[in-house]
Short mmCIF file of N, CA and C in Angstrom, two decimals:
data_model
loop_
_atom_site.label_atom_id
_atom_site.label_comp_id
_atom_site.label_asym_id
_atom_site.label_seq_id
_atom_site.Cartn_x
_atom_site.Cartn_y
_atom_site.Cartn_z
N UNK O 1 0.84 -1.17 0.00
CA UNK O 1 0.00 0.00 0.00
C UNK O 1 0.88 1.24 0.00
N UNK O 2 0.59 2.16 -0.88
CA UNK O 2 1.34 3.40 -0.99
C UNK O 2 0.68 4.49 -0.14
N UNK O 3 1.48 5.14 0.69
CA UNK O 3 0.99 6.25 1.49
C UNK O 3 1.78 7.49 1.08
N UNK O 4 1.08 8.49 0.59
CA UNK O 4 1.72 9.70 0.10
C UNK O 4 2.41 10.44 1.25
N UNK O 5 3.60 10.96 0.97
CA UNK O 5 4.41 11.73 1.92
C UNK O 5 4.83 10.95 3.16
N UNK O 6 4.80 9.64 3.08
CA UNK O 6 5.23 8.84 4.23
C UNK O 6 6.74 8.97 4.39
N UNK O 7 7.17 9.17 5.61
CA UNK O 7 8.59 9.33 5.91
C UNK O 7 9.28 7.97 5.81
N UNK O 8 10.34 7.92 5.01
CA UNK O 8 11.12 6.69 4.87
C UNK O 8 12.12 6.65 6.01
N UNK O 9 12.02 5.64 6.87
CA UNK O 9 12.88 5.55 8.05
C UNK O 9 13.90 4.44 7.88
N UNK O 10 15.11 4.71 8.34
CA UNK O 10 16.16 3.71 8.34
C UNK O 10 15.90 2.72 9.48
N UNK O 11 15.53 3.26 10.62
CA UNK O 11 15.28 2.47 11.83
C UNK O 11 14.09 3.05 12.57
N UNK O 12 13.61 2.30 13.53
CA UNK O 12 12.53 2.75 14.40
C UNK O 12 13.01 3.91 15.26
N UNK O 13 12.27 5.02 15.25
CA UNK O 13 12.63 6.17 16.09
C UNK O 13 12.68 5.76 17.56
N UNK O 14 11.76 4.90 17.96
CA UNK O 14 11.71 4.46 19.36
C UNK O 14 13.01 3.77 19.75
N UNK O 15 13.47 2.83 18.94
CA UNK O 15 14.72 2.14 19.26
C UNK O 15 15.91 3.09 19.27
N UNK O 16 15.97 3.96 18.29
CA UNK O 16 17.08 4.92 18.23
C UNK O 16 17.09 5.77 19.50
N UNK O 17 15.93 6.26 19.89
CA UNK O 17 15.87 7.14 21.07
C UNK O 17 16.15 6.39 22.36
N UNK O 18 15.74 5.14 22.46
CA UNK O 18 16.06 4.36 23.66
C UNK O 18 17.56 4.12 23.76
N UNK O 19 18.19 3.78 22.65
CA UNK O 19 19.64 3.58 22.65
C UNK O 19 20.34 4.91 22.92
N UNK O 20 19.86 5.99 22.33
CA UNK O 20 20.44 7.31 22.55
C UNK O 20 20.32 7.72 24.02
N UNK O 21 19.16 7.49 24.62
CA UNK O 21 18.97 7.77 26.05
C UNK O 21 19.99 6.98 26.87
N UNK O 22 20.15 5.71 26.54
CA UNK O 22 21.12 4.88 27.25
C UNK O 22 22.54 5.42 27.08
N UNK O 23 22.91 5.82 25.88
CA UNK O 23 24.26 6.35 25.64
C UNK O 23 24.52 7.61 26.45
N UNK O 24 23.53 8.51 26.50
CA UNK O 24 23.69 9.73 27.31
C UNK O 24 23.87 9.39 28.79
N UNK O 25 23.06 8.49 29.29
CA UNK O 25 23.17 8.13 30.70
C UNK O 25 24.48 7.41 30.98
N UNK O 26 24.90 6.57 30.07
CA UNK O 26 26.14 5.81 30.23
C UNK O 26 27.35 6.73 30.19
N UNK O 27 27.36 7.67 29.28
CA UNK O 27 28.54 8.51 29.08
C UNK O 27 28.53 9.80 29.90
N UNK O 28 27.36 10.41 30.04
CA UNK O 28 27.28 11.71 30.70
C UNK O 28 26.59 11.69 32.05
N UNK O 29 25.84 10.63 32.32
CA UNK O 29 25.10 10.55 33.57
C UNK O 29 23.82 11.37 33.56
N UNK O 30 23.54 12.06 32.44
CA UNK O 30 22.37 12.92 32.35
C UNK O 30 21.87 12.93 30.91
N UNK O 31 20.55 12.88 30.74
CA UNK O 31 19.95 12.91 29.40
C UNK O 31 18.74 13.83 29.40
N UNK O 32 18.76 14.85 28.55
CA UNK O 32 17.65 15.80 28.43
C UNK O 32 16.70 15.39 27.31
N UNK O 33 15.46 15.82 27.43
CA UNK O 33 14.46 15.52 26.41
C UNK O 33 14.83 16.12 25.06
N UNK O 34 15.40 17.32 25.04
CA UNK O 34 15.75 17.96 23.77
C UNK O 34 16.84 17.19 23.03
N UNK O 35 17.66 16.44 23.76
CA UNK O 35 18.70 15.64 23.12
C UNK O 35 18.09 14.48 22.33
N UNK O 36 16.97 13.98 22.79
CA UNK O 36 16.29 12.90 22.09
C UNK O 36 15.37 13.43 21.00
N UNK O 37 14.98 14.67 21.12
CA UNK O 37 14.06 15.28 20.15
C UNK O 37 14.72 15.53 18.80
N UNK O 38 16.04 15.38 18.71
CA UNK O 38 16.70 15.53 17.40
C UNK O 38 16.29 14.40 16.46
N UNK O 39 15.85 13.29 17.01
CA UNK O 39 15.39 12.16 16.20
C UNK O 39 13.94 12.42 15.78
N UNK O 40 13.10 12.70 16.73
CA UNK O 40 11.69 13.05 16.51
C UNK O 40 11.19 13.65 17.82
N UNK O 41 10.04 14.33 17.80
CA UNK O 41 9.55 14.95 19.04
C UNK O 41 9.42 13.93 20.18
N UNK O 42 9.86 14.35 21.35
CA UNK O 42 9.84 13.48 22.52
C UNK O 42 9.02 14.15 23.61
N UNK O 43 8.02 13.43 24.09
CA UNK O 43 7.14 13.96 25.11
C UNK O 43 7.42 13.32 26.46
N UNK O 44 6.92 13.92 27.51
CA UNK O 44 7.18 13.45 28.87
C UNK O 44 6.81 11.98 29.06
N UNK O 45 5.63 11.61 28.64
CA UNK O 45 5.18 10.23 28.82
C UNK O 45 6.06 9.25 28.02
N UNK O 46 6.51 9.69 26.86
CA UNK O 46 7.41 8.86 26.04
C UNK O 46 8.71 8.62 26.78
N UNK O 47 9.27 9.67 27.35
CA UNK O 47 10.51 9.54 28.13
C UNK O 47 10.34 8.55 29.27
N UNK O 48 9.21 8.62 29.94
CA UNK O 48 8.95 7.71 31.06
C UNK O 48 8.89 6.26 30.59
N UNK O 49 8.27 6.02 29.44
CA UNK O 49 8.21 4.66 28.89
C UNK O 49 9.60 4.15 28.52
N UNK O 50 10.39 5.01 27.88
CA UNK O 50 11.73 4.60 27.47
C UNK O 50 12.60 4.25 28.67
N UNK O 51 12.54 5.07 29.71
CA UNK O 51 13.36 4.79 30.89
C UNK O 51 12.89 3.51 31.59
N UNK O 52 11.58 3.28 31.58
CA UNK O 52 11.05 2.06 32.20
C UNK O 52 11.54 0.83 31.44
N UNK O 53 11.55 0.89 30.12
CA UNK O 53 12.02 -0.25 29.34
C UNK O 53 13.50 -0.50 29.57
N UNK O 54 14.29 0.56 29.66
CA UNK O 54 15.72 0.39 29.94
C UNK O 54 15.94 -0.16 31.35
N UNK O 55 15.13 0.28 32.28
CA UNK O 55 15.21 -0.21 33.65
C UNK O 55 14.83 -1.69 33.72
N UNK O 56 13.75 -2.06 33.05
CA UNK O 56 13.32 -3.45 33.04
C UNK O 56 14.33 -4.37 32.37
N UNK O 57 15.08 -3.82 31.42
CA UNK O 57 16.08 -4.63 30.73
C UNK O 57 17.33 -4.83 31.59
N UNK O 58 17.45 -4.10 32.67
CA UNK O 58 18.62 -4.21 33.54
C UNK O 58 19.73 -3.25 33.18
N UNK O 59 19.51 -2.38 32.21
CA UNK O 59 20.56 -1.47 31.76
C UNK O 59 20.77 -0.28 32.69
N UNK O 60 19.68 0.21 33.29
CA UNK O 60 19.77 1.36 34.18
C UNK O 60 18.93 1.09 35.42
N UNK O 61 19.25 1.76 36.52
CA UNK O 61 18.37 1.63 37.69
C UNK O 61 17.06 2.36 37.44
N UNK O 62 16.08 2.14 38.27
CA UNK O 62 14.82 2.87 38.16
C UNK O 62 15.11 4.34 38.49
N UNK O 63 14.68 5.24 37.61
CA UNK O 63 14.99 6.66 37.79
C UNK O 63 13.74 7.52 37.63
N UNK O 64 13.80 8.71 38.21
CA UNK O 64 12.69 9.66 38.14
C UNK O 64 13.02 10.77 37.16
N UNK O 65 12.02 11.21 36.44
CA UNK O 65 12.16 12.33 35.52
C UNK O 65 12.21 13.62 36.34
N UNK O 66 13.18 14.48 36.03
CA UNK O 66 13.35 15.74 36.75
C UNK O 66 13.22 16.90 35.77
N UNK O 67 13.21 18.11 36.32
CA UNK O 67 13.05 19.30 35.49
C UNK O 67 13.98 20.39 36.00
N UNK O 68 14.65 21.07 35.08
CA UNK O 68 15.41 22.27 35.43
C UNK O 68 15.23 23.30 34.32
N UNK O 69 16.03 24.36 34.33
CA UNK O 69 15.86 25.43 33.35
C UNK O 69 16.10 24.97 31.91
N UNK O 70 16.80 23.85 31.73
CA UNK O 70 17.06 23.33 30.38
C UNK O 70 15.99 22.37 29.89
N UNK O 71 15.10 21.95 30.76
CA UNK O 71 14.02 21.04 30.36
C UNK O 71 13.95 19.80 31.22
N UNK O 72 13.26 18.80 30.70
CA UNK O 72 13.11 17.52 31.40
C UNK O 72 14.39 16.71 31.22
N UNK O 73 14.77 15.98 32.28
CA UNK O 73 15.98 15.17 32.17
C UNK O 73 15.95 14.00 33.14
N UNK O 74 16.80 13.02 32.81
CA UNK O 74 17.08 11.90 33.70
C UNK O 74 18.53 12.01 34.11
N UNK O 75 18.80 11.55 35.33
CA UNK O 75 20.16 11.60 35.84
C UNK O 75 20.43 10.32 36.61
N UNK O 76 21.62 9.77 36.43
CA UNK O 76 22.03 8.59 37.20
C UNK O 76 23.42 8.81 37.75
N UNK O 77 23.66 8.27 38.92
CA UNK O 77 25.00 8.33 39.49
C UNK O 77 25.80 7.10 39.08
N UNK O 78 25.16 5.96 39.17
CA UNK O 78 25.81 4.71 38.79
C UNK O 78 24.88 3.92 37.90
N UNK O 79 25.42 3.51 36.77
CA UNK O 79 24.67 2.60 35.92
C UNK O 79 24.97 1.18 36.38
N UNK O 80 24.28 0.25 35.82
CA UNK O 80 24.52 -1.14 36.17
C UNK O 80 25.94 -1.49 35.72
N UNK O 81 26.82 -1.75 36.67
CA UNK O 81 28.20 -2.08 36.34
C UNK O 81 28.35 -3.59 36.25
N UNK O 82 28.17 -4.08 35.07
CA UNK O 82 28.28 -5.51 34.85
C UNK O 82 28.59 -5.75 33.39
N UNK O 83 29.24 -6.85 33.10
CA UNK O 83 29.44 -7.18 31.70
C UNK O 83 28.60 -8.39 31.33
N UNK O 84 27.58 -8.64 32.13
CA UNK O 84 26.65 -9.70 31.78
C UNK O 84 25.70 -9.20 30.71
N UNK O 85 25.04 -10.11 30.10
CA UNK O 85 24.07 -9.75 29.06
C UNK O 85 22.84 -9.14 29.72
N UNK O 86 22.38 -8.01 29.19
CA UNK O 86 21.13 -7.46 29.65
C UNK O 86 20.01 -8.37 29.15
N UNK O 87 18.88 -8.34 29.77
CA UNK O 87 17.86 -9.34 29.47
C UNK O 87 16.59 -8.73 28.91
N UNK O 88 15.88 -9.56 28.17
CA UNK O 88 14.60 -9.12 27.64
C UNK O 88 13.59 -9.08 28.78
N UNK O 89 12.69 -8.16 28.72
CA UNK O 89 11.71 -8.01 29.80
C UNK O 89 10.33 -8.46 29.35
N UNK O 90 10.16 -8.68 28.08
CA UNK O 90 8.93 -9.23 27.53
C UNK O 90 9.36 -10.17 26.42
N UNK O 91 8.49 -11.05 26.05
CA UNK O 91 8.83 -11.97 24.97
C UNK O 91 8.40 -11.37 23.64
N UNK O 92 9.16 -10.35 23.20
CA UNK O 92 8.86 -9.75 21.90
C UNK O 92 10.14 -9.30 21.22
N UNK O 93 10.04 -9.03 19.93
CA UNK O 93 11.21 -8.67 19.14
C UNK O 93 11.87 -7.38 19.61
N UNK O 94 11.06 -6.40 20.00
CA UNK O 94 11.61 -5.12 20.45
C UNK O 94 12.48 -5.30 21.70
N UNK O 95 11.96 -6.00 22.67
CA UNK O 95 12.70 -6.25 23.91
C UNK O 95 14.00 -7.01 23.63
N UNK O 96 13.91 -8.02 22.78
CA UNK O 96 15.10 -8.80 22.43
C UNK O 96 16.16 -7.93 21.77
N UNK O 97 15.72 -7.12 20.82
CA UNK O 97 16.68 -6.30 20.09
C UNK O 97 17.28 -5.21 20.99
N UNK O 98 16.45 -4.58 21.80
CA UNK O 98 16.95 -3.57 22.73
C UNK O 98 18.01 -4.17 23.65
N UNK O 99 17.75 -5.35 24.19
CA UNK O 99 18.71 -6.01 25.07
C UNK O 99 20.02 -6.31 24.34
N UNK O 100 19.93 -6.77 23.11
CA UNK O 100 21.15 -7.07 22.34
C UNK O 100 21.97 -5.81 22.09
N UNK O 101 21.32 -4.75 21.65
CA UNK O 101 22.05 -3.54 21.27
C UNK O 101 22.64 -2.83 22.48
N UNK O 102 21.90 -2.77 23.59
CA UNK O 102 22.49 -2.10 24.77
C UNK O 102 23.61 -2.94 25.37
N UNK O 103 23.56 -4.26 25.20
CA UNK O 103 24.67 -5.10 25.64
C UNK O 103 25.92 -4.75 24.83
N UNK O 104 25.77 -4.64 23.52
CA UNK O 104 26.91 -4.29 22.67
C UNK O 104 27.40 -2.89 23.01
N UNK O 105 26.49 -1.94 23.20
CA UNK O 105 26.87 -0.56 23.55
C UNK O 105 27.67 -0.54 24.84
N UNK O 106 27.21 -1.28 25.84
CA UNK O 106 27.91 -1.32 27.12
C UNK O 106 29.31 -1.92 26.96
N UNK O 107 29.41 -3.04 26.26
CA UNK O 107 30.70 -3.70 26.07
C UNK O 107 31.69 -2.78 25.35
N UNK O 108 31.20 -2.06 24.37
CA UNK O 108 32.07 -1.12 23.64
C UNK O 108 32.48 0.04 24.54
N UNK O 109 31.56 0.53 25.34
CA UNK O 109 31.84 1.68 26.20
C UNK O 109 32.89 1.38 27.26
N UNK O 110 32.84 0.18 27.82
CA UNK O 110 33.81 -0.18 28.87
C UNK O 110 35.07 -0.82 28.28
N UNK O 111 35.19 -0.78 26.96
CA UNK O 111 36.34 -1.37 26.26
C UNK O 111 36.59 -2.83 26.63
N UNK O 112 35.52 -3.58 26.69
CA UNK O 112 35.61 -5.00 26.98
C UNK O 112 36.36 -5.69 25.85
N UNK O 113 37.23 -6.67 26.18
CA UNK O 113 37.99 -7.37 25.13
C UNK O 113 37.12 -7.97 24.02
N UNK O 114 35.92 -8.39 24.36
CA UNK O 114 35.02 -8.96 23.35
C UNK O 114 34.69 -7.93 22.27
N UNK O 115 34.58 -6.68 22.65
CA UNK O 115 34.18 -5.63 21.71
C UNK O 115 35.36 -5.01 20.97
N UNK O 116 36.58 -5.45 21.27
CA UNK O 116 37.74 -4.83 20.64
C UNK O 116 37.90 -5.24 19.18
N UNK O 117 37.50 -6.44 18.84
CA UNK O 117 37.59 -6.91 17.45
C UNK O 117 36.20 -7.34 16.98
N UNK O 118 35.89 -6.97 15.76
CA UNK O 118 34.57 -7.29 15.21
C UNK O 118 34.34 -8.81 15.16
N UNK O 119 35.38 -9.57 14.89
CA UNK O 119 35.22 -11.03 14.82
C UNK O 119 34.87 -11.61 16.19
N UNK O 120 35.49 -11.09 17.24
CA UNK O 120 35.17 -11.56 18.59
C UNK O 120 33.76 -11.16 18.99
N UNK O 121 33.38 -9.94 18.64
CA UNK O 121 32.04 -9.45 18.95
C UNK O 121 30.99 -10.28 18.20
N UNK O 122 31.28 -10.58 16.95
CA UNK O 122 30.36 -11.39 16.15
C UNK O 122 30.20 -12.79 16.74
N UNK O 123 31.29 -13.37 17.18
CA UNK O 123 31.24 -14.70 17.81
C UNK O 123 30.39 -14.66 19.08
N UNK O 124 30.62 -13.65 19.92
CA UNK O 124 29.84 -13.47 21.15
C UNK O 124 28.36 -13.27 20.82
N UNK O 125 28.10 -12.47 19.81
CA UNK O 125 26.73 -12.18 19.39
C UNK O 125 25.99 -13.47 19.03
N UNK O 126 26.62 -14.30 18.21
CA UNK O 126 25.95 -15.52 17.75
C UNK O 126 25.91 -16.61 18.82
N UNK O 127 26.85 -16.60 19.73
CA UNK O 127 26.85 -17.61 20.80
C UNK O 127 25.95 -17.24 21.97
N UNK O 128 25.94 -15.97 22.33
CA UNK O 128 25.26 -15.57 23.57
C UNK O 128 24.06 -14.65 23.39
N UNK O 129 24.13 -13.72 22.44
CA UNK O 129 23.07 -12.72 22.33
C UNK O 129 21.93 -13.14 21.41
N UNK O 130 22.27 -13.74 20.28
CA UNK O 130 21.23 -14.04 19.31
C UNK O 130 21.58 -15.29 18.50
N UNK O 131 21.56 -16.46 19.15
CA UNK O 131 21.85 -17.69 18.42
C UNK O 131 20.84 -17.90 17.29
N UNK O 132 21.26 -18.56 16.28
CA UNK O 132 20.42 -18.89 15.12
C UNK O 132 19.99 -17.67 14.32
N UNK O 133 20.71 -16.57 14.45
CA UNK O 133 20.38 -15.39 13.65
C UNK O 133 21.33 -15.34 12.45
N UNK O 134 21.16 -14.33 11.64
CA UNK O 134 21.98 -14.22 10.43
C UNK O 134 22.98 -13.07 10.54
N UNK O 135 23.91 -13.05 9.59
CA UNK O 135 24.86 -11.94 9.52
C UNK O 135 24.13 -10.62 9.30
N UNK O 136 23.02 -10.68 8.59
CA UNK O 136 22.24 -9.48 8.31
C UNK O 136 21.69 -8.88 9.62
N UNK O 137 21.23 -9.72 10.52
CA UNK O 137 20.72 -9.25 11.82
C UNK O 137 21.83 -8.61 12.64
N UNK O 138 22.99 -9.24 12.64
CA UNK O 138 24.15 -8.70 13.35
C UNK O 138 24.51 -7.33 12.79
N UNK O 139 24.58 -7.22 11.48
CA UNK O 139 24.91 -5.94 10.83
C UNK O 139 23.86 -4.88 11.14
N UNK O 140 22.60 -5.29 11.13
CA UNK O 140 21.51 -4.35 11.42
C UNK O 140 21.60 -3.80 12.83
N UNK O 141 21.93 -4.66 13.79
CA UNK O 141 22.07 -4.22 15.18
C UNK O 141 23.25 -3.26 15.33
N UNK O 142 24.36 -3.55 14.65
CA UNK O 142 25.51 -2.64 14.70
C UNK O 142 25.19 -1.30 14.04
N UNK O 143 24.43 -1.34 12.95
CA UNK O 143 24.05 -0.09 12.28
C UNK O 143 23.14 0.76 13.17
N UNK O 144 22.26 0.10 13.93
CA UNK O 144 21.40 0.83 14.87
C UNK O 144 22.25 1.54 15.92
N UNK O 145 23.22 0.85 16.47
CA UNK O 145 24.12 1.45 17.46
C UNK O 145 24.93 2.58 16.84
N UNK O 146 25.41 2.38 15.63
CA UNK O 146 26.15 3.44 14.93
C UNK O 146 25.29 4.68 14.70
N UNK O 147 24.03 4.46 14.35
CA UNK O 147 23.12 5.57 14.12
C UNK O 147 22.89 6.36 15.41
N UNK O 148 22.67 5.66 16.51
CA UNK O 148 22.50 6.33 17.81
C UNK O 148 23.77 7.08 18.19
N UNK O 149 24.93 6.48 17.94
CA UNK O 149 26.20 7.15 18.21
C UNK O 149 26.36 8.41 17.36
N UNK O 150 25.89 8.35 16.12
CA UNK O 150 25.96 9.51 15.23
C UNK O 150 25.13 10.66 15.80
N UNK O 151 23.92 10.37 16.26
CA UNK O 151 23.09 11.41 16.89
C UNK O 151 23.78 11.96 18.14
N UNK O 152 24.34 11.08 18.94
CA UNK O 152 25.04 11.51 20.16
C UNK O 152 26.19 12.45 19.81
N UNK O 153 27.02 12.05 18.86
CA UNK O 153 28.18 12.87 18.48
C UNK O 153 27.78 14.19 17.85
N UNK O 154 26.72 14.19 17.03
CA UNK O 154 26.23 15.43 16.44
C UNK O 154 25.73 16.40 17.50
N UNK O 155 25.06 15.87 18.52
CA UNK O 155 24.57 16.73 19.62
C UNK O 155 25.72 17.30 20.42
N UNK O 156 26.77 16.53 20.61
CA UNK O 156 27.92 16.97 21.41
C UNK O 156 28.68 18.09 20.70
N UNK O 157 28.65 18.10 19.37
CA UNK O 157 29.38 19.12 18.62
C UNK O 157 28.70 20.47 18.63
N UNK O 158 27.42 20.50 18.96
CA UNK O 158 26.67 21.76 18.95
C UNK O 158 26.99 22.61 20.15
#
């Protein structure tokens, strides 16, 4: 079915923004709503859902949305310090993919030996994160992380 003026998306805005939220919290300890709005408009209730999903996955502790002169934000002092695999919180594709990508993001951020070489990361991915998947799925997950990193880096340059 053809829909006129439909926006062609590379990835789901929701996934990009959840990964972007995680990257801000992981790297800066603070994430503002306007930082996620570069992908698409982000509302208060949306932010609350994204943080809840990250919390349920084990990536971040349960956190409260705060407000200051710059807008709505989340802040964490300590993220989950572990190199274990984050887990799915529901039995669905979104939860599975979110868990896989934030696991890779975390491993890369802490310079884990598994993430130092693409071949090692690929082996870990197929053995532990997503058995019975294809190279295409692995590449797609890495592209999602790269896209979120691109948004993060573009925001930092401003």
